[in-house]
Coordinates of C-alpha atoms and ligand atoms in Angstrom, one line a residue:
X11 CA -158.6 -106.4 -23.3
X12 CA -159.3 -106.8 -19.1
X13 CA -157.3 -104.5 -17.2
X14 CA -154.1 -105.5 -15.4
X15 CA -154.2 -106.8 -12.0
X16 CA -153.2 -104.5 -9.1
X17 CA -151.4 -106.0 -6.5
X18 CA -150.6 -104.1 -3.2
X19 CA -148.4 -105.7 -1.1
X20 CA -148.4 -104.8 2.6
X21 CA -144.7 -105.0 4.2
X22 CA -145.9 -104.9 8.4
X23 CA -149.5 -105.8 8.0
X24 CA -149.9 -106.7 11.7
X25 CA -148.4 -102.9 12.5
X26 CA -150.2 -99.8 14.0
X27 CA -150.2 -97.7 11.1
X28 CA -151.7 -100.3 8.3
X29 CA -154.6 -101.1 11.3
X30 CA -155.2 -96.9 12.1
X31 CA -154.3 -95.6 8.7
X32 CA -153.8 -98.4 5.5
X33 CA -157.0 -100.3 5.5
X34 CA -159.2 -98.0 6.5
X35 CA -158.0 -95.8 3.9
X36 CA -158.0 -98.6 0.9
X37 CA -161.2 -99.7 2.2
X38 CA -162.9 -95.8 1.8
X39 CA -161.5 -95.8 -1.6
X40 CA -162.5 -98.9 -2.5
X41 CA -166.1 -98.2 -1.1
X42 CA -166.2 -95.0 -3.5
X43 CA -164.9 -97.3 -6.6
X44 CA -161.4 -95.6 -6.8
X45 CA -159.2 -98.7 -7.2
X46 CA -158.6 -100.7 -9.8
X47 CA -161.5 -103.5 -10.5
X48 CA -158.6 -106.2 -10.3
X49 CA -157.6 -105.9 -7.3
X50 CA -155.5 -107.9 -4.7
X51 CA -154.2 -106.7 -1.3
X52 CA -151.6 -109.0 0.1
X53 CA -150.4 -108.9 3.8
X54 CA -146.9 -109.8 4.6
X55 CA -145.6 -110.2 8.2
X56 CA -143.8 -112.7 10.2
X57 CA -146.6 -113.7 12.3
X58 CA -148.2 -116.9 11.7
X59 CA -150.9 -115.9 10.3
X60 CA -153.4 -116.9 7.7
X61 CA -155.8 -115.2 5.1
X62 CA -158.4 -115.7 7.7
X63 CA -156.9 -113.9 10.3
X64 CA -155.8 -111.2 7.9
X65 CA -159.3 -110.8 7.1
X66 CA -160.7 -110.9 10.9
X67 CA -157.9 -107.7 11.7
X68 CA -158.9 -105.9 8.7
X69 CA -162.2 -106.0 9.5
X70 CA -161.7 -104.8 13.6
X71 CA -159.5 -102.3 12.0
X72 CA -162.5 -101.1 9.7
X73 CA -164.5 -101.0 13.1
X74 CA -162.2 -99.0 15.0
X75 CA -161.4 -96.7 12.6
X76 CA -163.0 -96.3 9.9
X77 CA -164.8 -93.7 11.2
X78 CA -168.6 -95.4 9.5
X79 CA -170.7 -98.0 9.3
X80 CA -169.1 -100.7 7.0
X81 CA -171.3 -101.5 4.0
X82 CA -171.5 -105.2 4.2
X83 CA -171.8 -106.0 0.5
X84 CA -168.6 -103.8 -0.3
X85 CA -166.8 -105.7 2.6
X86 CA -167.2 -108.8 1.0
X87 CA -166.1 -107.8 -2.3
X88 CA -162.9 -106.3 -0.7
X89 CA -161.8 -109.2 2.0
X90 CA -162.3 -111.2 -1.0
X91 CA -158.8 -109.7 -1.8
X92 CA -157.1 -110.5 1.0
X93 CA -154.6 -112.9 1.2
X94 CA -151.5 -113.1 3.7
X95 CA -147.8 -114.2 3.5
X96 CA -145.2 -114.8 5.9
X97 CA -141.6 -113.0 5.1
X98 CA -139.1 -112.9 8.2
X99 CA -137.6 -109.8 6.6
X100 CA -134.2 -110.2 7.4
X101 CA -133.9 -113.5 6.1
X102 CA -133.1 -113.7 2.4
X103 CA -134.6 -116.9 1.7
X104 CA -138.3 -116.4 3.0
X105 CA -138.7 -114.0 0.2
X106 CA -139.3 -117.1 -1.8
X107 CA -142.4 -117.3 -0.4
X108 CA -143.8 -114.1 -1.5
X109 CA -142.5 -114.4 -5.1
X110 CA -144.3 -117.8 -5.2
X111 CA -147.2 -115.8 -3.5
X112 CA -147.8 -113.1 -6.0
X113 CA -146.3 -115.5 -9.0
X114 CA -149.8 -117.8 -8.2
X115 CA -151.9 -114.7 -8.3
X116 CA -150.9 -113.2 -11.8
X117 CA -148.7 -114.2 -15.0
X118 CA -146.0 -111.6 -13.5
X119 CA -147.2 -108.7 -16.2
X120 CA -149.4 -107.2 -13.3
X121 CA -149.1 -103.9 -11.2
X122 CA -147.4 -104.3 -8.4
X123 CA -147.2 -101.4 -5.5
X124 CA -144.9 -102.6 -2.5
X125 CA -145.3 -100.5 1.0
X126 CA -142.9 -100.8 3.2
X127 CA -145.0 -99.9 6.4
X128 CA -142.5 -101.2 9.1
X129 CA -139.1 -100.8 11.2
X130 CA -137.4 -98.7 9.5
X131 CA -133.8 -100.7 9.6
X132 CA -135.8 -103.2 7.7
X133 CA -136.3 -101.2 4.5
X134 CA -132.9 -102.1 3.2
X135 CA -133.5 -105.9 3.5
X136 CA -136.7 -105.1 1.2
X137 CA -135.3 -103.5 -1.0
X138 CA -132.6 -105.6 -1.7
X139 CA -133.8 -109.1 -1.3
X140 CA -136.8 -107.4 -4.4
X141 CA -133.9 -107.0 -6.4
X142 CA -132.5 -110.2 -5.8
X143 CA -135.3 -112.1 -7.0
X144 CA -136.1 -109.4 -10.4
X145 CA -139.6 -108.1 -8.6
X146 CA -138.7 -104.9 -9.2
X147 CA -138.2 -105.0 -13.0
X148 CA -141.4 -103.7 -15.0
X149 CA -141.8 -106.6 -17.5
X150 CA -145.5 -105.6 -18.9
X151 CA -146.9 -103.7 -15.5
X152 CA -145.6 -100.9 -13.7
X153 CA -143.7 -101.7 -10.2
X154 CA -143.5 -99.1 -7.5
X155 CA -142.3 -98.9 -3.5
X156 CA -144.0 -96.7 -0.8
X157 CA -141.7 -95.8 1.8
X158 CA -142.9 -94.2 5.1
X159 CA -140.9 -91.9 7.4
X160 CA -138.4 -92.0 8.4
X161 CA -136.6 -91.9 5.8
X162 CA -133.1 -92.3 7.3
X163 CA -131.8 -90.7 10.3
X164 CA -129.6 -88.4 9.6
X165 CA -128.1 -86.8 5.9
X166 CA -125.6 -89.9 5.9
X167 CA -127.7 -93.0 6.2
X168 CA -130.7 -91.5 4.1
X169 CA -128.0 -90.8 1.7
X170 CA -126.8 -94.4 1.9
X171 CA -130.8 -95.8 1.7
X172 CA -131.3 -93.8 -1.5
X173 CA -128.2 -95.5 -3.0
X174 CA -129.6 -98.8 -1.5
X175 CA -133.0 -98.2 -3.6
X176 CA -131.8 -96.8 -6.3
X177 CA -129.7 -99.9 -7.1
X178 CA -133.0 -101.9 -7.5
X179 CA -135.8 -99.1 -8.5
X180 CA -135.8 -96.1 -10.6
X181 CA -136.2 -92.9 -8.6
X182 CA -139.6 -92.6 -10.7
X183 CA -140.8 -96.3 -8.8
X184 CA -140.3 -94.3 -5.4
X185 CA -142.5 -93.0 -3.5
X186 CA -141.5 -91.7 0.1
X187 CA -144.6 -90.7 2.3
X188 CA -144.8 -87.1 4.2
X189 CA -148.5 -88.0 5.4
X190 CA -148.6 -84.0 6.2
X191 CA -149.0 -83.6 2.3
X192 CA -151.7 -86.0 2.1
X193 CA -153.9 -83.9 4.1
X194 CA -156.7 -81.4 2.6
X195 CA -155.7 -78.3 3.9
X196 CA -151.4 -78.8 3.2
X197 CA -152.4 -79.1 -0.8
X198 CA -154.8 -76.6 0.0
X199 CA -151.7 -74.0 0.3
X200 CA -150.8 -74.8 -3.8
X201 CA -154.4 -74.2 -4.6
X202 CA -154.7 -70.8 -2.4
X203 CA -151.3 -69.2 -3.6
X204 CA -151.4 -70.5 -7.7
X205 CA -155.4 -70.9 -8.3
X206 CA -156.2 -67.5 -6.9
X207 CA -154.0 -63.6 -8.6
X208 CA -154.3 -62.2 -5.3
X209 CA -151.7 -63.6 -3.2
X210 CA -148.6 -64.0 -5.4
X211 CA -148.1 -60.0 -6.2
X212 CA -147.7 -59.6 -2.1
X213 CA -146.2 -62.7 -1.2
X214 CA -142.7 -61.5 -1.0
X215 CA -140.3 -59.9 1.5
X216 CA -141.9 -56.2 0.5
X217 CA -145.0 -57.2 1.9
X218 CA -144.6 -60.1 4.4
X219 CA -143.2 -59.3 7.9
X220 CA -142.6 -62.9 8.7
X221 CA -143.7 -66.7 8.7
X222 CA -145.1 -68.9 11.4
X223 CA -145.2 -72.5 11.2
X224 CA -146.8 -74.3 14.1
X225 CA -147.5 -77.7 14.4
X226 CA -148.3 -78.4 18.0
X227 CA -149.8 -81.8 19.5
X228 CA -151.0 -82.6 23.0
X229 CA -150.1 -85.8 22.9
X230 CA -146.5 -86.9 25.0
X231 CA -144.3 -89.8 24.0
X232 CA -146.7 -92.4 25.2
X233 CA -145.9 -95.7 24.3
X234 CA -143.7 -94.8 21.2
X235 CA -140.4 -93.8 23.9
X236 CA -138.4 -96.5 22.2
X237 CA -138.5 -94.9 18.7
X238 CA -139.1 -91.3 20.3
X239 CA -136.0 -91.3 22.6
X240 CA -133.9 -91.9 19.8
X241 CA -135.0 -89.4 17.5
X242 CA -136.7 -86.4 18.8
X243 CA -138.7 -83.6 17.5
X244 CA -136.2 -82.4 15.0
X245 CA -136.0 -86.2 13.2
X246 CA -140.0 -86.8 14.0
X247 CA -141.7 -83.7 12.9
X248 CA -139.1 -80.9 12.0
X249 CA -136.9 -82.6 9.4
X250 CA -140.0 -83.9 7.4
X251 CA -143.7 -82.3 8.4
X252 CA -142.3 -78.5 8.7
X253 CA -139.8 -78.7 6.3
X254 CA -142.1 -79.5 4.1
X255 CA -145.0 -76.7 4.8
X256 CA -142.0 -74.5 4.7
X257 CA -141.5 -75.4 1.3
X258 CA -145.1 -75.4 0.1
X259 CA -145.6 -71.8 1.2
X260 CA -142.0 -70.7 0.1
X261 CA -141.6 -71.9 -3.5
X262 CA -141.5 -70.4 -6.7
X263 CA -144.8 -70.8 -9.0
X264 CA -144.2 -74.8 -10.8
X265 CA -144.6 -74.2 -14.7
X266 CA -147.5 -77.3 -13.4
X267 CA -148.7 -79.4 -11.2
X268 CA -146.2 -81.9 -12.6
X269 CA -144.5 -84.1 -9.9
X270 CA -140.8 -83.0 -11.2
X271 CA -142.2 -79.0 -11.8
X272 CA -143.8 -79.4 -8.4
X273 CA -140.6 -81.2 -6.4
X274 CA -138.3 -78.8 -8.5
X275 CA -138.8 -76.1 -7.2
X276 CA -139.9 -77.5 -3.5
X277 CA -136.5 -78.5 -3.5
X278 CA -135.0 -74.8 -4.1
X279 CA -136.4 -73.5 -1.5
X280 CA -134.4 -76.3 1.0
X281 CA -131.4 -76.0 -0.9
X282 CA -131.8 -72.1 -0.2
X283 CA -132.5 -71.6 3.4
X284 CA -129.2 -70.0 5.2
X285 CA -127.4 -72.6 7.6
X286 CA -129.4 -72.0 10.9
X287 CA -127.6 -70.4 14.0
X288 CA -127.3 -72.3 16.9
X289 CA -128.4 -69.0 18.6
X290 CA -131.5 -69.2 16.4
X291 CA -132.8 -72.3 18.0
X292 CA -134.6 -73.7 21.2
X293 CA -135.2 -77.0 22.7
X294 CA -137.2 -78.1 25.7
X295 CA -138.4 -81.2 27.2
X296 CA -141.9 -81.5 28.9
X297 CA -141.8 -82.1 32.6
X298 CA -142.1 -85.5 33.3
X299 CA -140.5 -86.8 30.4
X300 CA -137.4 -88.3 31.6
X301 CA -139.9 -90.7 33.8
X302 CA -141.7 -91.9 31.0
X303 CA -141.7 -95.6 30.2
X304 CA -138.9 -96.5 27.8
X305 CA -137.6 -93.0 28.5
X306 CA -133.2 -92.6 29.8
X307 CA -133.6 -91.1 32.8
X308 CA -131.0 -89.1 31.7
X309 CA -132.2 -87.9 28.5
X310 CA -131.3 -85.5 26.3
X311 CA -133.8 -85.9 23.5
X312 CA -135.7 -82.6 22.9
X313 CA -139.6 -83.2 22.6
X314 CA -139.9 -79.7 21.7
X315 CA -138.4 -77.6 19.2
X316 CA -138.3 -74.1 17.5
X317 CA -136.1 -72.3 15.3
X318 CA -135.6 -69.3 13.3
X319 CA -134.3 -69.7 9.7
X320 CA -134.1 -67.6 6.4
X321 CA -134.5 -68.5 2.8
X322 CA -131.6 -67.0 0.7
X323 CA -133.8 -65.9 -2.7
X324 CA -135.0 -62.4 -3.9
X325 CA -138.5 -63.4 -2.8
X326 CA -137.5 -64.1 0.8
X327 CA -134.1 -62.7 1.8
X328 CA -133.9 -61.5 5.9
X329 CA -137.4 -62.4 6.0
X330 CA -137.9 -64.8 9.7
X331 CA -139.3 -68.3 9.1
X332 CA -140.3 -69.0 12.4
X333 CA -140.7 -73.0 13.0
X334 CA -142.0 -74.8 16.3
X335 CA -143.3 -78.1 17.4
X336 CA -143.5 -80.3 20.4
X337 CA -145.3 -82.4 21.6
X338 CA -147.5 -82.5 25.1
X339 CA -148.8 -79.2 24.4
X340 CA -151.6 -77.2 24.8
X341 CA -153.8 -77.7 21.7
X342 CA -153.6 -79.8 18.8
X343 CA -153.1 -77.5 15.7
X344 CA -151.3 -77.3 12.8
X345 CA -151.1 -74.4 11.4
X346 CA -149.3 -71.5 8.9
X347 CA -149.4 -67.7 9.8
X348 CA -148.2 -65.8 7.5
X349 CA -148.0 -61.7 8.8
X350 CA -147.7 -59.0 6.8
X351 CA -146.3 -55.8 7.0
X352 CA -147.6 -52.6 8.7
X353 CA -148.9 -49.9 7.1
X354 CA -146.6 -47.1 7.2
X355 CA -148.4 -44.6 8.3
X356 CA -151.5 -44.4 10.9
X357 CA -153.8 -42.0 10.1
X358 CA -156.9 -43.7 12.1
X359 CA -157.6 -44.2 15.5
X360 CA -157.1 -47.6 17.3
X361 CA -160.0 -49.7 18.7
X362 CA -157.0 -51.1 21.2
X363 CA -153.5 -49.0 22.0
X364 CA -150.5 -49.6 19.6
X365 CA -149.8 -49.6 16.2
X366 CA -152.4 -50.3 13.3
X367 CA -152.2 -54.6 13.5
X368 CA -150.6 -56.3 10.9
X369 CA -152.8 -58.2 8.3
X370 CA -152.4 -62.2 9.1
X371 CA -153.0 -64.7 6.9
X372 CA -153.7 -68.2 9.0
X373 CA -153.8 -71.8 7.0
X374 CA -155.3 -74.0 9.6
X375 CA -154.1 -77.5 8.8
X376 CA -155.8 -78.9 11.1
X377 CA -157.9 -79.2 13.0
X378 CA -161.1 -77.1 12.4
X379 CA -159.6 -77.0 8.6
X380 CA -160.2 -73.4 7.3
X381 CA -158.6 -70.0 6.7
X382 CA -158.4 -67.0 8.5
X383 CA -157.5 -63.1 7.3
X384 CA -157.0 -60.1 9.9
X385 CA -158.0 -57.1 8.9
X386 CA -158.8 -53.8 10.1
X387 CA -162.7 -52.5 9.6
X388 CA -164.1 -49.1 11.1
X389 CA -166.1 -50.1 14.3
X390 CA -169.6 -48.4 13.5
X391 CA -170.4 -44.8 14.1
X392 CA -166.9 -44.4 15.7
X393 CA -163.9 -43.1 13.8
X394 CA -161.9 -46.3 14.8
X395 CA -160.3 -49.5 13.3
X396 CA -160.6 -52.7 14.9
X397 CA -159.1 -56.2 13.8
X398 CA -161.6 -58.5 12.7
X399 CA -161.4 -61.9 11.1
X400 CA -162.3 -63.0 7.9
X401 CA -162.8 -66.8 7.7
X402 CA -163.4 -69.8 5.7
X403 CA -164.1 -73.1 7.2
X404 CA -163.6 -76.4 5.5
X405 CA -166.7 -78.0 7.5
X406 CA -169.0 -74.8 6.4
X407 CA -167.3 -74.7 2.9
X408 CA -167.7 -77.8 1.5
X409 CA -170.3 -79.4 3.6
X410 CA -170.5 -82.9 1.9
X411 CA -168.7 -85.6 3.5
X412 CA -165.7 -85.8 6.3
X413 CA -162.3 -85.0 4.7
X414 CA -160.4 -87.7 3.8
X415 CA -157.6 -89.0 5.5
X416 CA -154.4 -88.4 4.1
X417 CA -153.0 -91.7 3.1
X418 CA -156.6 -92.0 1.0
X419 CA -155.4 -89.4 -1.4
X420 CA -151.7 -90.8 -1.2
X421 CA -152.3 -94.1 -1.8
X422 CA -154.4 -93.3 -4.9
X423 CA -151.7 -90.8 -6.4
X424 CA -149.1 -93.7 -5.9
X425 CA -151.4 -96.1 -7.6
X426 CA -152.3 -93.7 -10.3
X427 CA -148.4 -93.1 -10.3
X428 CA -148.4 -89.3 -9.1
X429 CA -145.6 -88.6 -7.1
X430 CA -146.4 -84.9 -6.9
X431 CA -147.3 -85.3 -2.9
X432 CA -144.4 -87.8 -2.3
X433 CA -140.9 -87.0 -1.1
X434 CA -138.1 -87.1 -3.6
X435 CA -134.3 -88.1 -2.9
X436 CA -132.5 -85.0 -3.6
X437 CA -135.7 -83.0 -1.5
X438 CA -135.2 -85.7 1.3
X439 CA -131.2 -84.9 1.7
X440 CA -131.7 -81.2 1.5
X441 CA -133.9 -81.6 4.2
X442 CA -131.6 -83.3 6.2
X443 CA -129.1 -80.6 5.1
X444 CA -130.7 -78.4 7.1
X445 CA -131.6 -80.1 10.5
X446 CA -128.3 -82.2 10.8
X447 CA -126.3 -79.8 12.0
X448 CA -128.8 -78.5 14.3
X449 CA -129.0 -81.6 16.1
X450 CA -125.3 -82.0 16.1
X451 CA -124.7 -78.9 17.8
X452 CA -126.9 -79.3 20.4
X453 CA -125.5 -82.6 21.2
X454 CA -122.1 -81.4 20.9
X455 CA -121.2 -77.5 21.0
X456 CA -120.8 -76.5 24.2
X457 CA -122.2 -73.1 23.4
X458 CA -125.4 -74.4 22.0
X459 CA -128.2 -72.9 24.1
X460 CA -129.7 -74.8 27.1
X461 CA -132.5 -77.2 27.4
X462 CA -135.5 -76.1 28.3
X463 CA -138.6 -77.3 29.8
X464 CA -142.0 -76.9 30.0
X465 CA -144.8 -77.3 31.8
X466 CA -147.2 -80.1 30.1
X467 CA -150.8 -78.2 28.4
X468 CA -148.3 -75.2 28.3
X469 CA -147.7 -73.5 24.7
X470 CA -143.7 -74.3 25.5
X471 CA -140.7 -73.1 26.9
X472 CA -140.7 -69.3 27.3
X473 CA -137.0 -68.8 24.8
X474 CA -139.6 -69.2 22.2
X475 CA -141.1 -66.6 22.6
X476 CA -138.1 -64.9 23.1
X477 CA -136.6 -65.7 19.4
X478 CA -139.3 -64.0 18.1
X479 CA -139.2 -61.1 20.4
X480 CA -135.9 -59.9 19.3
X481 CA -137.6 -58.4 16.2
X482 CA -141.3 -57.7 18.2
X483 CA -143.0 -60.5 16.9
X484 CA -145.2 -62.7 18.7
X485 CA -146.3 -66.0 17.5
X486 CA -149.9 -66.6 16.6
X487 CA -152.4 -69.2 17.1
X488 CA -155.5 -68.1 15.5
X489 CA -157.5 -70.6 15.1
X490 CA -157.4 -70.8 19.4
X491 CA -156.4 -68.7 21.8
X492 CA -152.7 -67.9 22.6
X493 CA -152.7 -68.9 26.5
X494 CA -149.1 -67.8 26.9
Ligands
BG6_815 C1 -145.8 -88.6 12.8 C2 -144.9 -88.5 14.0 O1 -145.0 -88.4 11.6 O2 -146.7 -87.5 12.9 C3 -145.7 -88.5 15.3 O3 -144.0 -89.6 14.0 C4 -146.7 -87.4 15.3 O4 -144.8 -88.3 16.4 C5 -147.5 -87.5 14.0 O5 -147.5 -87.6 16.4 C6 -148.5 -86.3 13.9 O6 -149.3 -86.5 12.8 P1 -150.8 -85.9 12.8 O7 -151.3 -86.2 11.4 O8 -151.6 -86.4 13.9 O9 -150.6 -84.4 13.0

């Protein structure tokens, strides 16, 4: 028997993300033979457009980034499943045309992956107008929905989406994107802490001091001010990206790498963390970014954001979870420090004054992909310690080829129907859970603490540092220098 037909169906073909991220990504796989051999890729918009210009973007898009040279034989296997379809989304009766679409392409019994890469108060329309006309029921192939970030914009309405997709796909069709656990070095942290015995006996609150997660970018609103200004760090990055590193690093052992065991016990860890103090948070604005294009002059959207939080568990009680990110910063980095405790007692001389350092373990997300360990070594022929660093880098590692993207390896597990790297609803509320009333107080308690600001290039408002320094720690950037 021939295999089934695959069809992936592009909601927002003629967006950003499917030109940066989606077709480069299905192209690379396709290049290394990772799809399925019946393939079709159709591209739904409300342009008027037609397979030919589908197939003229796609290929620009390949040119810009793809990041190579595009193999011209495997280019004309893969436009060669390309088609396009108009939808007005919010009209009910254009989805006609896409059932009649993908009805003259297979006998209805095919695979069918939907991805909802657009505005996100369009995702309801999708969803329901699928259900209306039965293309969400599995009669013979599977059916599944990809749905980016974000997902909702606060616990109420992404509690209100779920219930919208629910009533038309099984949780197990859904797959909501974190593109953060798409990348190398994120699934890298499962591999590290349950494919190696030495971590787990010390990764606890005996022998960790506290947890750093940074995710810093140097890019400023730019042209996204309409989205931006509406949602802030906490709903752009916080609430999803460092929530969900949190997670990875703070989770029990999964009894396998099962997308339930796996999202189990990711979702403990959420449903654990301590209500955070207002008194335990900071948020800034860069300079400048009240003048921005798009921007209220008046703003009071925070583009920068850290806070202090606990995780309520024997492994973690009272031990800080320090989490910052902004945007128009110094470097790009992503990255997880994770320092432990001090010895107790100093019975060697120090290479510099102060206490013997504590050990740091450093996940670099990205970029310069790698990890890092501090440790202390004798300096030669003296009777002294000295840090030094212990490192593994991706690029020196595994030498082969570039990493891949992240939506490569997540739109292969949501083809090959692993959710393990995808959000899940309960996961998605509990996240919500815990940023909500963050952003509420700030917008509303009058005895939330200031906004700050900061210089652009700058590492952030100084309060940051402050939050840490009320137990003497410092935050770390190891993979670059700490400027502040
Ligand atoms: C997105 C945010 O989810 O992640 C953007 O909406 C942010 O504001 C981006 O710039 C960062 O992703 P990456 O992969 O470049 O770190």
């Amino acid at each position: 028997m021939s295999n089934p037909m695959t069809v992936i169906v592009i909601f927002g073909v003629t967006g950003d993300l499917t030109r940066r991220k989606l077709i480069p990504s299905l192209f690379r796989n396709f290049v290394k033979a990772r799809l399925p051999r019946e393939l079709k890729i159709v591209g739904v918009g409300r342009r008027e457009w037609t397979d030919e210009t589908l197939i003229d973007h796609a290929y620009d898009a390949l040119r810009e980034f793809s990041g190579a040279d595009i193999d011209g034989a495997a280019w004309n296997c893969f436009k060669a499943t390309l088609s396009y379809c108009k939808v007005n989304l919010p009209q009910p009766a254009t989805y006609q045309n896409l059932k009649h679409h993908l009805d003259c392409l297979d006998d209805g019994s095919c695979n069918r992956l939907y991805y909802l890469s657009i505005a996100p108060e369009f995702y309801e329309d999708v969803v329901t107008n699928l259900g209306r006309l039965d293309m969400a029921r599995e009669n013979g192939g599977w059916r599944r929905i990809v749905i980016e970030k974000p997902f909702g914009y606060d616990l109420n309405s992404a509690h209100s989406l779920n219930e919208a997709v629910h009533s038309v796909f099984d949780e197990s069709q859904v797959y909501r994107i974190d593109h953060y656990l798409g990348k190398e070095t994120a699934q890298n942290i499962l591999f590290m802490r349950f494919a190696n015995t030495i971590f787990e006996p010390i990764w606890n609150r005996s022998h960790i001091s506290n947890v750093q997660v940074t995710v810093a970018e140097t890019v400023d609103v730019g042209t996204r001010a309409g989205y931006y200004d509406n949602s802030g760090v906490m709903r752009d990055m916080v609430q999803n990206h460092l929530l969900q590193l949190l997670s990875l690093i703070a989770m029990e052992p999964p009894s396998s790498f099962d997308g339930n065991a796996l999202r189990n016990e990711k979702v403990k860890v959420l449903q654990a963390t301590r209500p955070v103090r207002l008194c335990d948070t900071v948020r800034a604005q860069y300079d400048g970014y009240c003048r921005a294009d798009g921007v209220a002059p008046d703003s009071t959207t925070p583009t920068y954001a850290a806070v202090r939080l606990f995780i309520d568990n024997w492994r973690w009680k009272d031990i800080p979870f320090y989490l910052r990110s902004g945007k128009a910063l110094r470097s790009k980095t992503t990255q997880v420090n994770i320092q432990f405790k001090r010895p107790p007692n100093s019975i060697f001389e120090l290479a510099a004054s102060g206490d013997l350092s504590r050990n740091m373990l450093s996940i670099c997300i990205q970029p310069d992909e790698g990890m890092h360990m501090t440790i202390q070594a004798k300096i030669p022929d003296q009777q002294i310690a000295k840090t030094v660093d212990m490192e593994l880098h991706y690029e020196d590692a595994f030498v082969a080829d570039n990493l891949p993207d992240a939506y490569e390896r997540l739109l292969l597990d949501a083809i090959n129907g692993d959710a393990a790297l995808f959000i899940r609803s309960d996961e998605i509320e509990s996240a919500w859970q815990i940023v909500d009333p963050i952003i509420e107080g700030w917008e509303r308690d009058p005895a939330a603490p200031p906004m700050q600001s900061y210089p652009v290039g700058s590492w952030g408002p100084g309060a940051a540092d402050d939050l840490l320094d009320r137990e003497e720690h410092i935050w770390r950037v190891s993979c670059f220098e700490h400027g502040a």
